[in-house]
């Protein structure tokens, strides 16, 4: 369906950029992947950390609570970018509800573009009244200490690819099928990521705070073949097959991310692996506490979940935690040893 629309568009208006392709495949209002499909979980295409275990959102909640307490307990806004099915925020809010004064000082903003996911998030978080939804960061006022979160959000943003000085495009081959035009080493940029960092700085610089993004990507030289990838039913999938029914992501360039945040006036901290971050925020203590009240089967389940989140063979080192703070902020927990 979507492939047909994209091909017709190319026949009519000429080749499209990689960014246009991602935008259409993922976010087309009628046929886009995030607009129409249920990507998450065992029956979906990929499983994210908050969907693996409640402990992920809980650890982020405790990390925020500690940072906020040491910042003098100001009025607080937590913004989550791309909240998916809302699990992270649900676990974060439950884990922080007994932190003295946090919830009375708190306003939550969910930044989401998929109407289908907004409806799911609203349903899941219906117990909370101090929460609202916005289509992007630009509609939020810079009037409060702000913490911005995003798990597997940056990888979903459309990227641009260049070969030399030419932007790489997608056209049609002789058989009328989608194909990349031109060859050579590929360089990637993500203008949306830059805009988001600038917006984050606009929100954080006046009253303090930080942003924290968890994602997979690279820290040294960029792969010359580019980093676009499609995933369907938990396996890599050819990019031009099942468009609109497979997830498409690009790896996050963490060096570029750090540079963008410095450029925007924030202070980027050393990158941590997800495993180290979760260990330092106390996931093993939380695991023990949950296991005490669990059945034998649940105990095993909890252990498997922690293993998935922490193990270098699974998500532990592939996923990185990037944090940038207000330049005068205290150093957030887990980053102080670096
Ligand atoms: N954080 C969730 C979901 C990750 S998938 C989890 O970890 O499970 C990416 C999410 O980002 C989806 O909810 C998608 O709809 C949303 N998204 C992608 N681009 C966006 C944009 N520009 N603005 C707001 N949300 C966006």
Tab-separated table of C-alpha atoms and ligand atoms in Angstrom:
chain	number	residue	atom	x	y	z
A	1	UNK	CA	0.000	0.000	0.000
A	2	UNK	CA	2.515	2.569	1.210
A	3	UNK	CA	5.122	1.259	-1.261
A	4	UNK	CA	2.651	1.945	-4.092
A	5	UNK	CA	2.071	5.486	-2.869
A	6	UNK	CA	5.811	6.166	-2.568
A	7	UNK	CA	6.484	4.757	-6.059
A	8	UNK	CA	3.694	6.851	-7.580
A	9	UNK	CA	5.094	9.909	-5.821
A	10	UNK	CA	8.579	9.230	-7.245
A	11	UNK	CA	7.191	8.650	-10.752
A	12	UNK	CA	5.435	11.984	-10.523
A	13	UNK	CA	7.925	14.193	-8.679
A	14	UNK	CA	11.283	12.430	-8.957
A	15	UNK	CA	13.544	10.671	-6.439
A	16	UNK	CA	13.038	11.318	-2.721
A	17	UNK	CA	15.573	11.796	0.070
A	18	UNK	CA	16.172	9.201	2.790
A	19	UNK	CA	14.574	11.596	5.284
A	20	UNK	CA	11.406	11.825	3.164
A	21	UNK	CA	11.353	8.053	2.867
A	22	UNK	CA	11.620	7.561	6.661
A	23	UNK	CA	9.017	10.228	7.294
A	24	UNK	CA	6.532	8.521	4.955
A	25	UNK	CA	7.282	4.943	6.015
A	26	UNK	CA	7.073	5.685	9.737
A	27	UNK	CA	4.736	8.643	10.164
A	28	UNK	CA	2.448	8.912	7.133
A	29	UNK	CA	-0.845	9.899	8.819
A	30	UNK	CA	-2.810	7.150	7.053
A	31	UNK	CA	-0.394	4.300	6.398
A	32	UNK	CA	2.773	5.017	8.414
A	33	UNK	CA	4.270	2.360	10.664
A	34	UNK	CA	3.814	4.219	13.961
A	35	UNK	CA	0.379	5.463	12.931
A	36	UNK	CA	-1.024	2.041	12.099
A	37	UNK	CA	1.000	-0.810	13.620
A	38	UNK	CA	1.548	-2.137	17.133
A	39	UNK	CA	5.343	-2.350	17.100
A	40	UNK	CA	6.021	-3.258	20.720
A	41	UNK	CA	6.430	-6.514	22.610
A	42	UNK	CA	6.619	-10.239	21.879
A	43	UNK	CA	3.886	-10.234	19.226
A	44	UNK	CA	5.203	-7.016	17.677
A	45	UNK	CA	8.467	-6.151	15.974
A	46	UNK	CA	10.758	-5.107	18.796
A	47	UNK	CA	10.798	-5.013	22.592
A	48	UNK	CA	12.076	-1.907	24.347
A	49	UNK	CA	13.588	-1.721	27.834
A	50	UNK	CA	10.468	-0.314	29.571
A	51	UNK	CA	8.449	-3.134	27.989
A	52	UNK	CA	10.926	-5.737	29.274
A	53	UNK	CA	10.611	-4.741	32.905
A	54	UNK	CA	8.946	-2.248	35.236
A	55	UNK	CA	12.378	-1.859	36.863
A	56	UNK	CA	13.617	0.268	33.944
A	57	UNK	CA	11.109	3.098	34.501
A	58	UNK	CA	11.474	2.733	38.259
A	59	UNK	CA	15.239	3.258	38.074
A	60	UNK	CA	14.751	6.365	35.932
A	61	UNK	CA	12.229	7.650	38.480
A	62	UNK	CA	14.689	7.217	41.352
A	63	UNK	CA	17.479	8.779	39.297
A	64	UNK	CA	15.271	11.848	38.699
A	65	UNK	CA	14.163	12.006	42.344
A	66	UNK	CA	17.773	12.084	43.546
A	67	UNK	CA	18.816	14.728	40.992
A	68	UNK	CA	15.788	16.871	41.809
A	69	UNK	CA	16.324	16.622	45.589
A	70	UNK	CA	19.957	17.667	45.252
A	71	UNK	CA	18.876	20.539	42.994
A	72	UNK	CA	16.834	22.013	45.867
A	73	UNK	CA	13.406	20.482	45.087
A	74	UNK	CA	12.149	23.160	42.678
A	75	UNK	CA	8.866	23.003	40.801
A	76	UNK	CA	9.515	20.266	38.293
A	77	UNK	CA	8.480	19.294	34.783
A	78	UNK	CA	9.266	15.864	33.395
A	79	UNK	CA	8.976	15.618	29.619
A	80	UNK	CA	9.049	12.277	27.876
A	81	UNK	CA	9.729	12.225	24.139
A	82	UNK	CA	8.217	9.344	22.160
A	83	UNK	CA	6.659	7.444	25.085
A	84	UNK	CA	5.409	4.444	23.028
A	85	UNK	CA	2.860	2.581	25.118
A	86	UNK	CA	3.504	4.697	28.213
A	87	UNK	CA	5.106	1.978	30.345
A	88	UNK	CA	8.167	3.994	31.310
A	89	UNK	CA	6.126	6.932	32.621
A	90	UNK	CA	3.707	4.657	34.459
A	91	UNK	CA	6.570	2.906	36.284
A	92	UNK	CA	8.422	6.178	36.898
A	93	UNK	CA	5.358	7.821	38.457
A	94	UNK	CA	4.553	4.828	40.657
A	95	UNK	CA	8.171	4.592	41.855
A	96	UNK	CA	8.288	8.269	42.817
A	97	UNK	CA	4.868	8.669	44.405
A	98	UNK	CA	6.231	8.437	47.960
A	99	UNK	CA	9.189	10.743	47.394
A	100	UNK	CA	8.287	13.684	49.675
A	101	UNK	CA	6.794	16.595	47.704
A	102	UNK	CA	7.854	15.345	44.293
A	103	UNK	CA	4.375	14.719	42.923
A	104	UNK	CA	2.977	17.953	44.362
A	105	UNK	CA	5.722	19.849	42.522
A	106	UNK	CA	5.357	17.831	39.348
A	107	UNK	CA	3.921	18.402	35.907
A	108	UNK	CA	4.365	15.734	33.216
A	109	UNK	CA	4.404	16.411	29.482
A	110	UNK	CA	4.224	13.570	26.978
A	111	UNK	CA	5.561	14.496	23.527
A	112	UNK	CA	4.097	12.120	20.971
A	113	UNK	CA	3.073	12.364	17.322
A	114	UNK	CA	1.137	9.134	16.832
A	115	UNK	CA	-2.580	9.636	17.659
A	116	UNK	CA	-2.923	5.874	18.168
A	117	UNK	CA	-0.125	5.847	20.773
A	118	UNK	CA	-1.438	9.026	22.442
A	119	UNK	CA	-4.742	7.229	23.036
A	120	UNK	CA	-2.921	4.235	24.551
A	121	UNK	CA	-0.791	6.465	26.775
A	122	UNK	CA	-3.824	8.423	27.981
A	123	UNK	CA	-5.584	5.226	28.900
A	124	UNK	CA	-2.596	3.846	30.771
A	125	UNK	CA	-1.990	7.072	32.711
A	126	UNK	CA	-5.617	8.000	33.391
A	127	UNK	CA	-4.968	7.927	37.171
A	128	UNK	CA	-2.820	11.060	36.907
A	129	UNK	CA	-4.200	14.551	36.418
A	130	UNK	CA	-0.972	16.588	36.296
A	131	UNK	CA	-0.143	15.294	32.832
A	132	UNK	CA	-0.649	16.679	29.326
A	133	UNK	CA	0.226	15.824	25.723
A	134	UNK	CA	2.068	17.960	23.167
A	135	UNK	CA	3.067	17.262	19.574
A	136	UNK	CA	6.588	18.641	20.041
A	137	UNK	CA	8.896	20.402	22.497
A	138	UNK	CA	8.345	23.823	20.922
A	139	UNK	CA	4.879	24.145	22.492
A	140	UNK	CA	6.248	23.837	26.056
A	141	UNK	CA	6.985	27.030	28.041
A	142	UNK	CA	10.482	27.455	29.507
A	143	UNK	CA	9.176	28.380	32.954
A	144	UNK	CA	10.313	25.475	35.158
A	145	UNK	CA	13.161	23.187	36.094
A	146	UNK	CA	12.831	20.520	33.406
A	147	UNK	CA	13.982	16.956	32.910
A	148	UNK	CA	13.598	15.518	29.422
A	149	UNK	CA	13.660	11.765	28.799
A	150	UNK	CA	13.631	9.653	25.663
A	151	UNK	CA	14.079	5.899	25.297
A	152	UNK	CA	14.621	4.678	21.741
A	153	UNK	CA	13.332	8.042	20.566
A	154	UNK	CA	16.333	9.526	18.750
A	155	UNK	CA	16.774	6.425	16.563
A	156	UNK	CA	13.279	6.936	15.166
A	157	UNK	CA	14.043	10.421	13.812
A	158	UNK	CA	14.500	10.767	10.042
A	159	UNK	CA	18.129	11.088	8.965
A	160	UNK	CA	19.730	12.566	5.868
A	161	UNK	CA	22.405	10.656	3.978
A	162	UNK	CA	25.105	12.172	1.790
A	163	UNK	CA	27.595	10.690	-0.635
A	164	UNK	CA	30.210	13.359	-1.148
A	165	UNK	CA	28.264	16.586	-1.273
A	166	UNK	CA	25.199	14.997	-2.863
A	167	UNK	CA	22.186	14.021	-0.797
A	168	UNK	CA	21.463	10.322	-1.295
A	169	UNK	CA	18.121	9.656	-2.921
A	170	UNK	CA	15.723	6.824	-3.521
A	171	UNK	CA	14.356	6.341	-7.030
A	172	UNK	CA	13.008	3.544	-9.208
A	173	UNK	CA	15.007	0.907	-11.093
A	174	UNK	CA	14.170	-0.430	-14.567
A	175	UNK	CA	11.657	-2.834	-13.085
A	176	UNK	CA	9.937	0.056	-11.299
A	177	UNK	CA	11.159	-1.067	-7.869
A	178	UNK	CA	12.601	1.234	-5.193
A	179	UNK	CA	16.379	1.560	-5.240
A	180	UNK	CA	19.122	3.831	-3.913
A	181	UNK	CA	20.657	6.160	-6.475
A	182	UNK	CA	24.385	6.795	-6.546
A	183	UNK	CA	27.137	5.036	-4.641
A	184	UNK	CA	30.118	5.752	-2.439
A	185	UNK	CA	30.796	6.266	1.252
A	186	UNK	CA	27.811	7.521	3.183
A	187	UNK	CA	27.732	10.327	5.726
A	188	UNK	CA	24.649	10.855	7.851
A	189	UNK	CA	23.134	13.823	9.635
A	190	UNK	CA	20.030	14.154	11.764
A	191	UNK	CA	18.663	17.713	11.623
A	192	UNK	CA	15.701	16.760	13.844
A	193	UNK	CA	18.075	15.628	16.578
A	194	UNK	CA	19.796	19.012	16.461
A	195	UNK	CA	16.455	20.813	16.704
A	196	UNK	CA	15.482	18.667	19.677
A	197	UNK	CA	18.731	19.448	21.514
A	198	UNK	CA	18.179	23.152	20.881
A	199	UNK	CA	14.648	22.886	22.244
A	200	UNK	CA	15.936	20.917	25.234
A	201	UNK	CA	18.426	23.710	25.947
A	202	UNK	CA	15.696	26.347	25.610
A	203	UNK	CA	13.711	24.489	28.304
A	204	UNK	CA	16.620	23.633	30.631
A	205	UNK	CA	18.810	26.766	30.584
A	206	UNK	CA	16.470	29.287	32.300
A	207	UNK	CA	15.604	27.210	35.436
A	208	UNK	CA	17.890	24.168	35.440
A	209	UNK	CA	17.497	20.489	34.695
A	210	UNK	CA	18.837	17.882	32.295
A	211	UNK	CA	18.017	15.650	29.378
A	212	UNK	CA	18.608	11.900	29.285
A	213	UNK	CA	18.393	9.799	26.139
A	214	UNK	CA	18.838	6.042	26.030
A	215	UNK	CA	19.508	4.525	22.643
A	216	UNK	CA	21.777	2.397	20.512
A	217	UNK	CA	24.373	3.931	18.247
A	218	UNK	CA	28.070	4.507	17.784
A	219	UNK	CA	30.726	6.555	19.512
A	220	UNK	CA	33.644	6.362	17.090
A	221	UNK	CA	33.758	6.710	13.319
A	222	UNK	CA	30.498	6.346	11.465
A	223	UNK	CA	29.947	3.181	9.414
A	224	UNK	CA	30.658	4.084	5.748
A	225	UNK	CA	27.711	2.078	4.503
A	226	UNK	CA	25.232	4.140	6.534
A	227	UNK	CA	23.157	2.953	9.486
A	228	UNK	CA	19.588	2.694	8.211
A	229	UNK	CA	17.971	-0.559	9.275
A	230	UNK	CA	14.551	-2.150	9.166
A	231	UNK	CA	13.267	-4.599	11.771
A	232	UNK	CA	10.189	-6.780	11.597
A	233	UNK	CA	9.105	-9.519	14.006
A	234	UNK	CA	12.383	-9.144	15.966
A	235	UNK	CA	14.607	-9.697	12.898
A	236	UNK	CA	16.400	-7.449	10.442
A	237	UNK	CA	14.340	-6.952	7.313
A	238	UNK	CA	15.082	-5.633	3.789
A	239	UNK	CA	14.559	-1.871	3.818
A	240	UNK	CA	12.245	-1.715	0.803
A	241	UNK	CA	10.055	-4.689	1.741
A	242	UNK	CA	6.808	-4.315	3.698
A	243	UNK	CA	7.135	-0.542	3.941
A	244	UNK	CA	4.833	0.722	6.675
A	245	UNK	CA	4.789	-2.734	8.286
A	246	UNK	CA	8.421	-2.788	9.480
A	247	UNK	CA	10.216	-0.418	11.824
A	248	UNK	CA	12.980	1.698	10.320
A	249	UNK	CA	15.678	3.258	12.472
A	250	UNK	CA	19.135	4.777	12.183
A	251	UNK	CA	21.956	4.457	14.705
A	252	UNK	CA	22.488	7.464	16.936
A	253	UNK	CA	25.787	9.299	16.430
A	254	UNK	CA	26.664	9.955	20.087
A	255	UNK	CA	29.612	12.223	19.300
A	256	UNK	CA	27.361	14.422	17.183
A	257	UNK	CA	24.787	14.382	19.994
A	258	UNK	CA	27.391	15.578	22.544
A	259	UNK	CA	28.565	18.314	20.162
A	260	UNK	CA	25.010	19.464	19.501
A	261	UNK	CA	24.290	19.722	23.217
A	262	UNK	CA	27.483	21.708	23.884
A	263	UNK	CA	26.634	23.961	20.974
A	264	UNK	CA	23.161	24.503	22.462
A	265	UNK	CA	24.702	25.550	25.817
A	266	UNK	CA	24.229	22.315	27.770
A	267	UNK	CA	26.926	20.271	29.453
A	268	UNK	CA	27.197	16.714	28.059
A	269	UNK	CA	28.376	14.065	30.549
A	270	UNK	CA	30.455	10.998	29.699
A	271	UNK	CA	28.370	8.337	27.982
A	272	UNK	CA	27.422	5.324	30.131
A	273	UNK	CA	26.314	1.910	28.976
A	274	UNK	CA	22.763	1.000	29.928
A	275	UNK	CA	24.149	-1.855	32.041
A	276	UNK	CA	26.393	0.397	34.106
A	277	UNK	CA	23.711	3.064	34.487
A	278	UNK	CA	21.151	0.568	35.793
A	279	UNK	CA	23.663	-1.105	38.114
A	280	UNK	CA	24.676	2.237	39.591
A	281	UNK	CA	21.080	3.352	40.054
A	282	UNK	CA	20.482	0.197	42.106
A	283	UNK	CA	18.585	-2.241	39.904
A	284	UNK	CA	19.913	-5.209	41.884
A	285	UNK	CA	18.475	-3.832	45.122
A	286	UNK	CA	15.137	-3.342	43.397
A	287	UNK	CA	15.336	-6.850	41.960
A	288	UNK	CA	15.847	-8.321	45.453
A	289	UNK	CA	12.913	-6.346	46.861
A	290	UNK	CA	10.597	-7.519	44.064
A	291	UNK	CA	11.795	-11.104	44.370
A	292	UNK	CA	10.977	-11.202	48.069
A	293	UNK	CA	7.285	-10.848	47.279
A	294	UNK	CA	7.344	-13.026	44.142
A	295	UNK	CA	6.523	-16.621	43.294
A	296	UNK	CA	9.273	-18.934	42.085
A	297	UNK	CA	8.237	-18.408	38.444
A	298	UNK	CA	8.137	-14.631	38.877
A	299	UNK	CA	11.572	-14.678	40.516
A	300	UNK	CA	13.034	-16.347	37.430
A	301	UNK	CA	11.173	-13.924	35.164
A	302	UNK	CA	12.564	-10.940	37.073
A	303	UNK	CA	16.088	-12.312	36.859
A	304	UNK	CA	15.778	-12.922	33.109
A	305	UNK	CA	14.566	-9.352	32.641
A	306	UNK	CA	17.539	-7.887	34.529
A	307	UNK	CA	19.850	-10.132	32.522
A	308	UNK	CA	18.331	-8.804	29.271
A	309	UNK	CA	18.748	-5.194	30.348
A	310	UNK	CA	22.283	-5.562	31.757
A	311	UNK	CA	24.110	-8.328	29.960
A	312	UNK	CA	26.735	-7.300	27.378
A	313	UNK	CA	25.415	-10.111	25.175
A	314	UNK	CA	21.986	-8.442	25.126
A	315	UNK	CA	21.119	-4.771	25.725
A	316	UNK	CA	23.682	-3.950	28.433
A	317	UNK	CA	26.471	-2.460	26.339
A	318	UNK	CA	24.749	-1.952	22.985
A	319	UNK	CA	22.461	0.627	24.568
A	320	UNK	CA	24.012	3.827	25.871
A	321	UNK	CA	22.763	6.475	28.281
A	322	UNK	CA	23.461	10.029	27.211
A	323	UNK	CA	22.911	12.879	29.668
A	324	UNK	CA	23.401	16.614	29.244
A	325	UNK	CA	22.716	19.010	32.104
A	326	UNK	CA	22.449	22.696	32.818
A	327	UNK	CA	26.089	23.887	33.064
A	328	UNK	CA	25.671	24.720	36.775
A	329	UNK	CA	23.742	21.586	37.720
A	330	UNK	CA	24.880	19.079	40.340
A	331	UNK	CA	26.280	15.916	38.761
A	332	UNK	CA	23.455	13.408	38.448
A	333	UNK	CA	23.797	10.023	40.114
A	334	UNK	CA	25.596	7.293	38.114
A	335	UNK	CA	27.679	9.880	36.233
A	336	UNK	CA	29.755	11.137	39.157
A	337	UNK	CA	32.470	8.453	38.909
A	338	UNK	CA	33.447	9.315	35.354
B	1	LIG	N1	9.967	5.115	24.349
B	1	LIG	C1	9.116	4.016	23.947
B	1	LIG	C2	8.843	3.962	22.436
B	1	LIG	C3	10.012	4.004	21.496
B	1	LIG	S1	9.515	3.959	19.787
B	1	LIG	C4	9.688	2.710	24.458
B	1	LIG	O1	10.842	2.705	24.866
B	1	LIG	O2	8.969	1.707	24.446
B	1	LIG	C5	9.571	5.651	19.265
B	1	LIG	C6	8.452	6.512	19.798
B	1	LIG	O3	8.696	7.862	19.371
B	1	LIG	C7	7.062	6.193	19.320
B	1	LIG	O4	6.170	6.430	20.378
B	1	LIG	C8	6.866	7.202	18.163
B	1	LIG	O5	5.521	7.399	17.832
B	1	LIG	C9	7.518	8.419	18.765
B	1	LIG	N2	7.997	9.482	17.876
B	1	LIG	C10	8.778	9.349	16.801
B	1	LIG	N3	9.091	10.547	16.244
B	1	LIG	C11	8.516	11.474	17.039
B	1	LIG	C12	8.494	12.904	17.019
B	1	LIG	N4	9.113	13.599	16.082
B	1	LIG	N5	7.837	13.523	18.005
B	1	LIG	C13	7.215	12.829	18.981
B	1	LIG	N6	7.193	11.478	19.042
B	1	LIG	C14	7.825	10.800	18.085
